[in-house]
Amino acid sequence: MEAQSSSGPLLSRKRRREGSNGEPEDGERLGKIPRCTVGLKHPAPFADELEPAEGKPYKRVSMEEAQRGTPPDRPVRVYADGIFDVFHSGHARALMQAKCLFPNTHLIVGVCSDDLTHKYKGFTVMNEDERYDAVTHCRYVDEVVRNAPWTLTPEFLTKHRIDFVAHDDIPYSSAGSDDVYQHIKEAGMFAPTQRTEGISTSDIITRIVRDYDVYVRRNLQRGYTAKELNVSFINEKKYHLQERVDKVKRKVRDVEEKSKEFVQKVEEKSIDLIQKWEEKSREFIGNFLQMFGPEGALKHMLKEGKGRMLQAISPRHSPSSSPTHDERSPSPTFRLPFFTKTSLSPSPLPDHSGARGYPISEDDDEDDDEN
């Protein structure tokens, strides 16, 4: 109980920030919650284990007083009851809303027994001890009443010094009554909460019944026997066969996925190789045309070599500015003074070509013409 009282101020601050259903109010900024180790360390006690409080005076508080806030030593005692079978988040949210109804709240939770529940509502998945234990470990619960009554009587309300009863506002028809909380509403002691849509004990049981084969096979794999699951011998073999078939299907599916991945990788690699081959082939063709094409480098090299060969084997032409034969000055003739023209006897001169000849000057040519 000390841990509960020490966590009271923290819960009060949280309740002031939240609305009646435990959700943040509009306009409030949602921020990071600081790390805190303050909290309940023990489950909530049972009502029959607490010290009796008959000797203490008790007077109910009004709704205005409860909403305004009561002294720390006089919390508002709110009662919420239920079956709480297969305890889930919908139950926890309902109890959270009941805890957050007022700034200073002591939440008492009543849990009906198996006999009463099976009589008025039906068979449960969890027995009463399991349901009691589940509720005591809820962080919002301060006290648990075992074997709670199906209909609240004035004597029960007085015994547990209850100020308000929290429950959703939908009429709850049971035990021959259209609404078992009608007299609580008329007395002004009813505090409505909101149901959590999409989650309930009936919904969870519906899922299990709908997927019965799946859950039976699941538990058979985990070591439960067919007797524990109330499964016949034939159905047990059928489930084992189905499990083997499913394993084969999963393996085939895995192989197909892996083969698809392999084919996809091969396609990607082949596309890359084709693209690289195309790039290299275009580069090779371009280089080939650049070398051996009509205007390629090889043709220019051949032309240049041919021109050099022709230039090397052909004689040089006289320059266009050189004088002609007639315009050229006569070559000088050297005569000895003691020789005459007629006494000049030609002497053979060696010829580099191997023929013997005589030198002939231009003056001799002219003399021959005159004769």
Short mmCIF file of C-alpha atoms in Angstrom, two decimals:
data_model
loop_
_atom_site.label_atom_id
_atom_site.label_comp_id
_atom_site.label_asym_id
_atom_site.label_seq_id
_atom_site.Cartn_x
_atom_site.Cartn_y
_atom_site.Cartn_z
CA MET A 1 0.00 0.00 0.00
CA GLU A 2 2.95 2.33 0.52
CA ALA A 3 3.89 1.96 -3.11
CA GLN A 4 0.35 2.88 -4.09
CA SER A 5 0.33 6.02 -1.98
CA SER A 6 3.76 7.06 -3.23
CA SER A 7 2.58 6.81 -6.82
CA GLY A 8 -0.58 8.80 -6.13
CA PRO A 9 0.74 12.28 -7.10
CA LEU A 10 2.16 10.93 -10.35
CA LEU A 11 -1.15 9.37 -11.32
CA SER A 12 -2.97 12.56 -10.33
CA ARG A 13 -0.87 14.66 -12.69
CA LYS A 14 -1.54 12.18 -15.45
CA ARG A 15 -5.28 12.26 -14.81
CA ARG A 16 -5.35 16.05 -15.03
CA ARG A 17 -3.79 15.86 -18.49
CA GLU A 18 -6.21 13.22 -19.78
CA GLY A 19 -9.91 13.22 -20.51
CA SER A 20 -12.63 11.08 -19.01
CA ASN A 21 -11.77 8.08 -21.18
CA GLY A 22 -8.06 8.19 -20.44
CA GLU A 23 -7.10 9.74 -23.81
CA PRO A 24 -5.16 13.01 -24.07
CA GLU A 25 -7.40 16.05 -24.35
CA ASP A 26 -7.45 18.17 -27.51
CA GLY A 27 -4.78 20.84 -27.62
CA GLU A 28 -2.39 18.93 -25.39
CA ARG A 29 1.07 18.35 -26.83
CA LEU A 30 2.26 14.79 -26.68
CA GLY A 31 5.87 14.68 -25.53
CA LYS A 32 8.38 12.17 -24.35
CA ILE A 33 7.67 10.58 -20.98
CA PRO A 34 10.60 10.89 -18.56
CA ARG A 35 12.08 7.67 -17.27
CA CYS A 36 10.74 6.77 -13.85
CA THR A 37 11.10 3.73 -11.61
CA VAL A 38 8.24 4.69 -9.32
CA GLY A 39 5.39 2.17 -9.57
CA LEU A 40 3.57 -0.68 -7.96
CA LYS A 41 5.77 -3.55 -6.87
CA HIS A 42 3.06 -5.86 -5.55
CA PRO A 43 -0.35 -7.01 -6.83
CA ALA A 44 -3.46 -5.32 -5.53
CA PRO A 45 -4.75 -6.84 -2.25
CA PHE A 46 -8.05 -8.65 -1.95
CA ALA A 47 -10.83 -6.93 -0.01
CA ASP A 48 -11.24 -9.82 2.43
CA GLU A 49 -7.55 -9.57 3.33
CA LEU A 50 -7.73 -5.90 4.41
CA GLU A 51 -8.53 -4.63 7.88
CA PRO A 52 -12.25 -4.00 8.38
CA ALA A 53 -13.32 -0.37 8.38
CA GLU A 54 -16.76 -0.66 9.96
CA GLY A 55 -15.78 1.51 12.90
CA LYS A 56 -14.79 4.47 10.77
CA PRO A 57 -17.48 6.95 9.79
CA TYR A 58 -18.35 6.90 6.10
CA LYS A 59 -20.21 9.47 4.03
CA ARG A 60 -20.52 9.41 0.27
CA VAL A 61 -19.09 12.31 -1.68
CA SER A 62 -21.04 14.05 -4.39
CA MET A 63 -20.02 14.20 -8.05
CA GLU A 64 -19.02 17.87 -7.69
CA GLU A 65 -16.81 17.14 -4.69
CA ALA A 66 -15.22 14.17 -6.42
CA GLN A 67 -14.47 16.17 -9.58
CA ARG A 68 -13.12 19.07 -7.55
CA GLY A 69 -10.77 16.80 -5.63
CA THR A 70 -10.86 15.22 -2.20
CA PRO A 71 -8.24 15.19 0.58
CA PRO A 72 -5.43 12.62 0.23
CA ASP A 73 -6.77 10.63 3.20
CA ARG A 74 -10.26 10.48 1.63
CA PRO A 75 -10.01 9.19 -1.94
CA VAL A 76 -13.10 8.69 -4.05
CA ARG A 77 -13.92 4.99 -3.92
CA VAL A 78 -14.92 3.83 -7.42
CA TYR A 79 -16.17 0.32 -8.06
CA ALA A 80 -15.98 -1.56 -11.37
CA ASP A 81 -17.05 -5.17 -11.84
CA GLY A 82 -16.88 -7.75 -14.59
CA ILE A 83 -15.90 -11.27 -15.60
CA PHE A 84 -12.46 -10.34 -17.00
CA ASP A 85 -12.07 -13.63 -18.84
CA VAL A 86 -8.97 -13.80 -21.06
CA PHE A 87 -7.82 -10.47 -19.64
CA HIS A 88 -6.94 -8.17 -22.56
CA SER A 89 -6.28 -4.52 -23.36
CA GLY A 90 -9.99 -3.69 -23.49
CA HIS A 91 -10.31 -4.66 -19.84
CA ALA A 92 -7.19 -2.70 -18.91
CA ARG A 93 -8.43 0.41 -20.73
CA ALA A 94 -11.79 0.25 -18.97
CA LEU A 95 -10.07 0.06 -15.59
CA MET A 96 -7.74 2.89 -16.58
CA GLN A 97 -10.73 5.10 -17.35
CA ALA A 98 -12.31 4.21 -14.01
CA LYS A 99 -9.06 5.07 -12.24
CA CYS A 100 -8.82 8.41 -14.06
CA LEU A 101 -12.39 9.56 -13.39
CA PHE A 102 -11.38 11.80 -10.47
CA PRO A 103 -8.15 13.41 -9.26
CA ASN A 104 -7.99 11.18 -6.18
CA THR A 105 -9.42 7.72 -6.87
CA HIS A 106 -9.29 4.39 -5.08
CA LEU A 107 -10.36 1.76 -7.62
CA ILE A 108 -12.12 -1.38 -6.35
CA VAL A 109 -12.68 -4.15 -8.90
CA GLY A 110 -15.19 -6.93 -8.38
CA VAL A 111 -14.70 -10.24 -10.19
CA CYS A 112 -17.57 -12.73 -10.35
CA SER A 113 -17.04 -16.38 -9.48
CA ASP A 114 -17.27 -19.31 -11.89
CA ASP A 115 -20.62 -20.51 -10.56
CA LEU A 116 -22.26 -17.12 -10.97
CA THR A 117 -20.70 -16.52 -14.37
CA HIS A 118 -21.62 -19.92 -15.78
CA LYS A 119 -25.15 -19.41 -14.55
CA TYR A 120 -25.81 -15.99 -16.06
CA LYS A 121 -23.31 -15.62 -18.90
CA GLY A 122 -21.77 -18.93 -19.93
CA PHE A 123 -18.64 -20.98 -19.72
CA THR A 124 -15.32 -19.21 -19.28
CA VAL A 125 -11.88 -19.94 -20.67
CA MET A 126 -10.08 -19.04 -17.44
CA ASN A 127 -11.24 -20.20 -14.04
CA GLU A 128 -11.99 -17.77 -11.25
CA ASP A 129 -8.57 -18.01 -9.59
CA GLU A 130 -6.84 -17.17 -12.87
CA ARG A 131 -9.19 -14.25 -13.43
CA TYR A 132 -8.66 -12.94 -9.89
CA ASP A 133 -4.91 -13.11 -10.35
CA ALA A 134 -5.02 -11.35 -13.72
CA VAL A 135 -6.95 -8.39 -12.29
CA THR A 136 -4.74 -8.01 -9.23
CA HIS A 137 -1.75 -7.47 -11.51
CA CYS A 138 -3.34 -4.61 -13.39
CA ARG A 139 -1.54 -1.36 -12.53
CA TYR A 140 -4.76 0.67 -12.11
CA VAL A 141 -6.39 -1.61 -9.52
CA ASP A 142 -6.12 -0.80 -5.81
CA GLU A 143 -8.36 -3.52 -4.40
CA VAL A 144 -10.05 -6.69 -5.69
CA VAL A 145 -13.34 -8.16 -4.48
CA ARG A 146 -13.59 -11.90 -5.07
CA ASN A 147 -16.95 -13.58 -5.69
CA ALA A 148 -18.56 -10.25 -6.54
CA PRO A 149 -22.38 -10.14 -6.77
CA TRP A 150 -24.09 -10.07 -10.16
CA THR A 151 -26.41 -7.26 -9.07
CA LEU A 152 -25.21 -4.57 -6.66
CA THR A 153 -27.24 -4.25 -3.51
CA PRO A 154 -27.27 -1.31 -1.05
CA GLU A 155 -25.72 -3.57 1.56
CA PHE A 156 -22.79 -4.38 -0.74
CA LEU A 157 -22.28 -0.69 -1.58
CA THR A 158 -22.26 0.23 2.08
CA LYS A 159 -19.98 -2.62 3.09
CA HIS A 160 -17.28 -1.58 0.64
CA ARG A 161 -17.98 2.15 1.18
CA ILE A 162 -18.46 2.72 -2.56
CA ASP A 163 -19.04 6.25 -3.87
CA PHE A 164 -19.49 5.56 -7.60
CA VAL A 165 -19.86 2.60 -9.96
CA ALA A 166 -17.98 2.71 -13.26
CA HIS A 167 -19.18 0.87 -16.35
CA ASP A 168 -19.95 1.57 -19.98
CA ASP A 169 -23.26 3.31 -20.52
CA ILE A 170 -24.77 0.58 -22.73
CA PRO A 171 -27.70 -1.09 -20.92
CA TYR A 172 -26.57 -4.47 -19.61
CA SER A 173 -29.49 -6.85 -19.67
CA SER A 174 -29.03 -9.91 -17.46
CA ALA A 175 -30.64 -11.82 -14.60
CA GLY A 176 -34.15 -10.94 -15.74
CA SER A 177 -33.41 -7.19 -15.85
CA ASP A 178 -33.15 -4.88 -18.83
CA ASP A 179 -30.29 -3.04 -17.15
CA VAL A 180 -28.64 -4.30 -13.98
CA TYR A 181 -27.19 -0.79 -13.38
CA GLN A 182 -30.49 1.05 -13.66
CA HIS A 183 -30.90 1.56 -9.91
CA ILE A 184 -27.28 2.79 -9.68
CA LYS A 185 -28.00 5.37 -12.38
CA GLU A 186 -31.16 6.50 -10.61
CA ALA A 187 -29.19 6.95 -7.38
CA GLY A 188 -26.66 9.25 -9.12
CA MET A 189 -23.77 6.86 -8.44
CA PHE A 190 -23.08 5.82 -12.02
CA ALA A 191 -19.87 7.01 -13.78
CA PRO A 192 -19.81 6.01 -17.46
CA THR A 193 -16.72 4.76 -19.30
CA GLN A 194 -16.12 3.93 -22.97
CA ARG A 195 -15.73 0.49 -24.50
CA THR A 196 -12.69 -0.29 -26.63
CA GLU A 197 -13.88 -1.24 -30.08
CA GLY A 198 -12.37 -4.21 -31.88
CA ILE A 199 -11.34 -6.21 -28.83
CA SER A 200 -13.35 -8.36 -26.46
CA THR A 201 -13.31 -11.83 -24.96
CA SER A 202 -15.97 -12.97 -27.41
CA ASP A 203 -13.89 -11.69 -30.33
CA ILE A 204 -10.84 -13.62 -29.14
CA ILE A 205 -12.85 -16.83 -28.69
CA THR A 206 -14.33 -16.32 -32.17
CA ARG A 207 -10.85 -16.14 -33.66
CA ILE A 208 -9.86 -19.40 -31.96
CA VAL A 209 -13.03 -21.21 -33.06
CA ARG A 210 -12.71 -19.89 -36.62
CA ASP A 211 -9.08 -21.05 -36.90
CA TYR A 212 -9.55 -24.19 -34.83
CA ASP A 213 -7.47 -26.45 -37.09
CA VAL A 214 -4.61 -23.98 -37.14
CA TYR A 215 -4.41 -23.77 -33.36
CA VAL A 216 -4.76 -27.55 -32.92
CA ARG A 217 -1.88 -28.14 -35.29
CA ARG A 218 0.07 -25.38 -33.56
CA ASN A 219 -0.27 -27.06 -30.16
CA LEU A 220 0.44 -30.52 -31.56
CA GLN A 221 3.74 -29.18 -32.87
CA ARG A 222 4.52 -27.79 -29.42
CA GLY A 223 4.21 -31.16 -27.73
CA TYR A 224 0.57 -31.28 -26.60
CA THR A 225 -1.02 -34.69 -26.94
CA ALA A 226 -4.20 -35.42 -28.85
CA LYS A 227 -5.84 -36.39 -25.57
CA GLU A 228 -5.06 -33.03 -24.01
CA LEU A 229 -6.50 -31.29 -27.06
CA ASN A 230 -9.53 -33.63 -27.15
CA VAL A 231 -8.66 -34.67 -30.70
CA SER A 232 -9.48 -38.13 -32.07
CA PHE A 233 -6.83 -40.48 -33.44
CA ILE A 234 -7.94 -39.98 -37.04
CA ASN A 235 -7.96 -36.20 -36.74
CA GLU A 236 -4.53 -36.29 -35.14
CA LYS A 237 -3.14 -38.22 -38.13
CA LYS A 238 -4.95 -35.85 -40.48
CA TYR A 239 -3.39 -32.83 -38.79
CA HIS A 240 0.07 -34.40 -38.93
CA LEU A 241 -0.42 -35.15 -42.63
CA GLN A 242 -1.57 -31.60 -43.26
CA GLU A 243 1.47 -30.30 -41.44
CA ARG A 244 3.78 -32.41 -43.62
CA VAL A 245 2.01 -31.24 -46.77
CA ASP A 246 2.35 -27.65 -45.61
CA LYS A 247 6.07 -28.17 -44.98
CA VAL A 248 6.48 -29.51 -48.51
CA LYS A 249 4.54 -26.53 -49.86
CA ARG A 250 6.72 -24.15 -47.89
CA LYS A 251 9.85 -25.82 -49.22
CA VAL A 252 8.53 -25.65 -52.79
CA ARG A 253 7.62 -22.04 -52.25
CA ASP A 254 11.08 -21.31 -50.89
CA VAL A 255 12.69 -23.06 -53.87
CA GLU A 256 10.49 -21.10 -56.26
CA GLU A 257 11.38 -17.84 -54.57
CA LYS A 258 15.07 -18.68 -54.60
CA SER A 259 14.88 -19.76 -58.25
CA LYS A 260 13.09 -16.53 -59.12
CA GLU A 261 15.78 -14.59 -57.33
CA PHE A 262 18.47 -16.58 -59.17
CA VAL A 263 16.80 -16.03 -62.54
CA GLN A 264 16.40 -12.35 -61.75
CA LYS A 265 20.08 -12.08 -60.86
CA VAL A 266 21.06 -13.96 -64.05
CA GLU A 267 18.87 -11.64 -66.11
CA GLU A 268 20.42 -8.62 -64.48
CA LYS A 269 23.92 -9.99 -65.10
CA SER A 270 23.08 -10.89 -68.71
CA ILE A 271 21.65 -7.44 -69.31
CA ASP A 272 24.81 -5.91 -67.91
CA LEU A 273 26.97 -8.16 -70.08
CA ILE A 274 24.92 -7.36 -73.19
CA GLN A 275 25.15 -3.66 -72.50
CA LYS A 276 28.90 -3.90 -71.97
CA TRP A 277 29.28 -6.03 -75.12
CA GLU A 278 27.28 -3.49 -77.14
CA GLU A 279 29.41 -0.66 -75.81
CA LYS A 280 32.63 -2.56 -76.59
CA SER A 281 31.36 -3.59 -80.04
CA ARG A 282 30.41 -0.01 -80.89
CA GLU A 283 33.82 1.11 -79.69
CA PHE A 284 35.55 -1.62 -81.76
CA ILE A 285 33.54 -0.79 -84.90
CA GLY A 286 34.28 2.89 -84.47
CA ASN A 287 37.99 2.24 -84.09
CA PHE A 288 37.95 -0.11 -87.12
CA LEU A 289 36.22 2.47 -89.32
CA GLN A 290 38.53 5.16 -88.08
CA MET A 291 41.51 3.05 -89.19
CA PHE A 292 40.24 1.15 -92.28
CA GLY A 293 37.26 3.22 -93.42
CA PRO A 294 37.00 5.26 -96.66
CA GLU A 295 38.49 8.26 -94.95
CA GLY A 296 40.40 6.29 -92.38
CA ALA A 297 43.91 6.80 -91.11
CA LEU A 298 45.25 3.90 -93.21
CA LYS A 299 44.20 5.56 -96.49
CA HIS A 300 45.89 8.79 -95.51
CA MET A 301 49.02 6.87 -94.53
CA LEU A 302 49.06 5.07 -97.92
CA LYS A 303 48.56 8.30 -99.81
CA GLU A 304 51.33 9.97 -97.89
CA GLY A 305 53.69 7.01 -98.49
CA LYS A 306 52.86 6.89 -102.20
CA GLY A 307 53.56 10.61 -102.54
CA ARG A 308 56.90 10.21 -100.85
CA MET A 309 57.85 7.29 -103.12
CA LEU A 310 56.91 9.22 -106.28
CA GLN A 311 58.85 12.22 -105.08
CA ALA A 312 61.87 10.03 -104.43
CA ILE A 313 61.97 8.28 -107.86
CA SER A 314 60.98 11.22 -110.14
CA PRO A 315 63.61 13.94 -111.26
CA ARG A 316 63.33 17.40 -110.00
CA HIS A 317 61.84 19.94 -112.34
CA SER A 318 63.80 23.08 -113.10
CA PRO A 319 62.39 26.05 -111.40
CA SER A 320 60.03 28.15 -113.47
CA SER A 321 62.24 31.24 -112.97
CA SER A 322 65.38 29.64 -114.51
CA PRO A 323 66.53 31.10 -117.94
CA THR A 324 65.92 29.23 -121.23
CA HIS A 325 68.52 27.69 -123.55
CA ASP A 326 68.65 30.69 -125.84
CA GLU A 327 68.83 33.17 -123.05
CA ARG A 328 71.67 31.46 -121.27
CA SER A 329 75.09 33.12 -121.62
CA PRO A 330 77.65 31.26 -123.71
CA SER A 331 80.07 29.18 -121.83
CA PRO A 332 83.59 30.67 -121.91
CA THR A 333 86.18 29.18 -124.32
CA PHE A 334 89.77 29.05 -123.28
CA ARG A 335 92.35 29.27 -126.15
CA LEU A 336 96.03 29.21 -125.94
CA PRO A 337 97.69 32.08 -127.73
CA PHE A 338 100.14 29.99 -129.67
CA PHE A 339 97.52 27.60 -130.98
CA THR A 340 95.26 28.34 -133.89
CA LYS A 341 91.89 27.08 -134.45
CA THR A 342 92.89 24.84 -137.30
CA SER A 343 95.91 23.41 -135.61
CA LEU A 344 93.87 22.31 -132.67
CA SER A 345 93.83 18.59 -132.67
CA PRO A 346 91.18 17.04 -130.61
CA SER A 347 92.28 14.59 -128.02
CA PRO A 348 90.03 11.95 -126.68
CA LEU A 349 88.73 12.50 -123.19
CA PRO A 350 87.64 9.82 -120.85
CA ASP A 351 83.91 9.44 -120.41
CA HIS A 352 82.40 8.20 -117.25
CA SER A 353 79.94 6.25 -119.26
CA GLY A 354 82.71 4.23 -120.90
CA ALA A 355 82.51 5.85 -124.47
CA ARG A 356 85.30 7.93 -125.87
CA GLY A 357 84.39 11.41 -127.02
CA TYR A 358 85.70 14.87 -127.60
CA PRO A 359 84.73 18.04 -125.87
CA ILE A 360 82.67 20.32 -127.98
CA SER A 361 82.21 23.95 -127.11
CA GLU A 362 79.49 26.26 -128.20
CA ASP A 363 81.97 28.16 -130.43
CA ASP A 364 82.73 25.04 -132.33
CA ASP A 365 79.07 24.49 -132.90
CA GLU A 366 78.76 27.96 -134.29
CA ASP A 367 81.81 27.49 -136.64
CA ASP A 368 80.35 24.28 -137.98
CA ASP A 369 77.17 26.06 -138.78
CA GLU A 370 78.99 28.76 -140.68
CA ASN A 371 80.99 26.23 -142.76
#
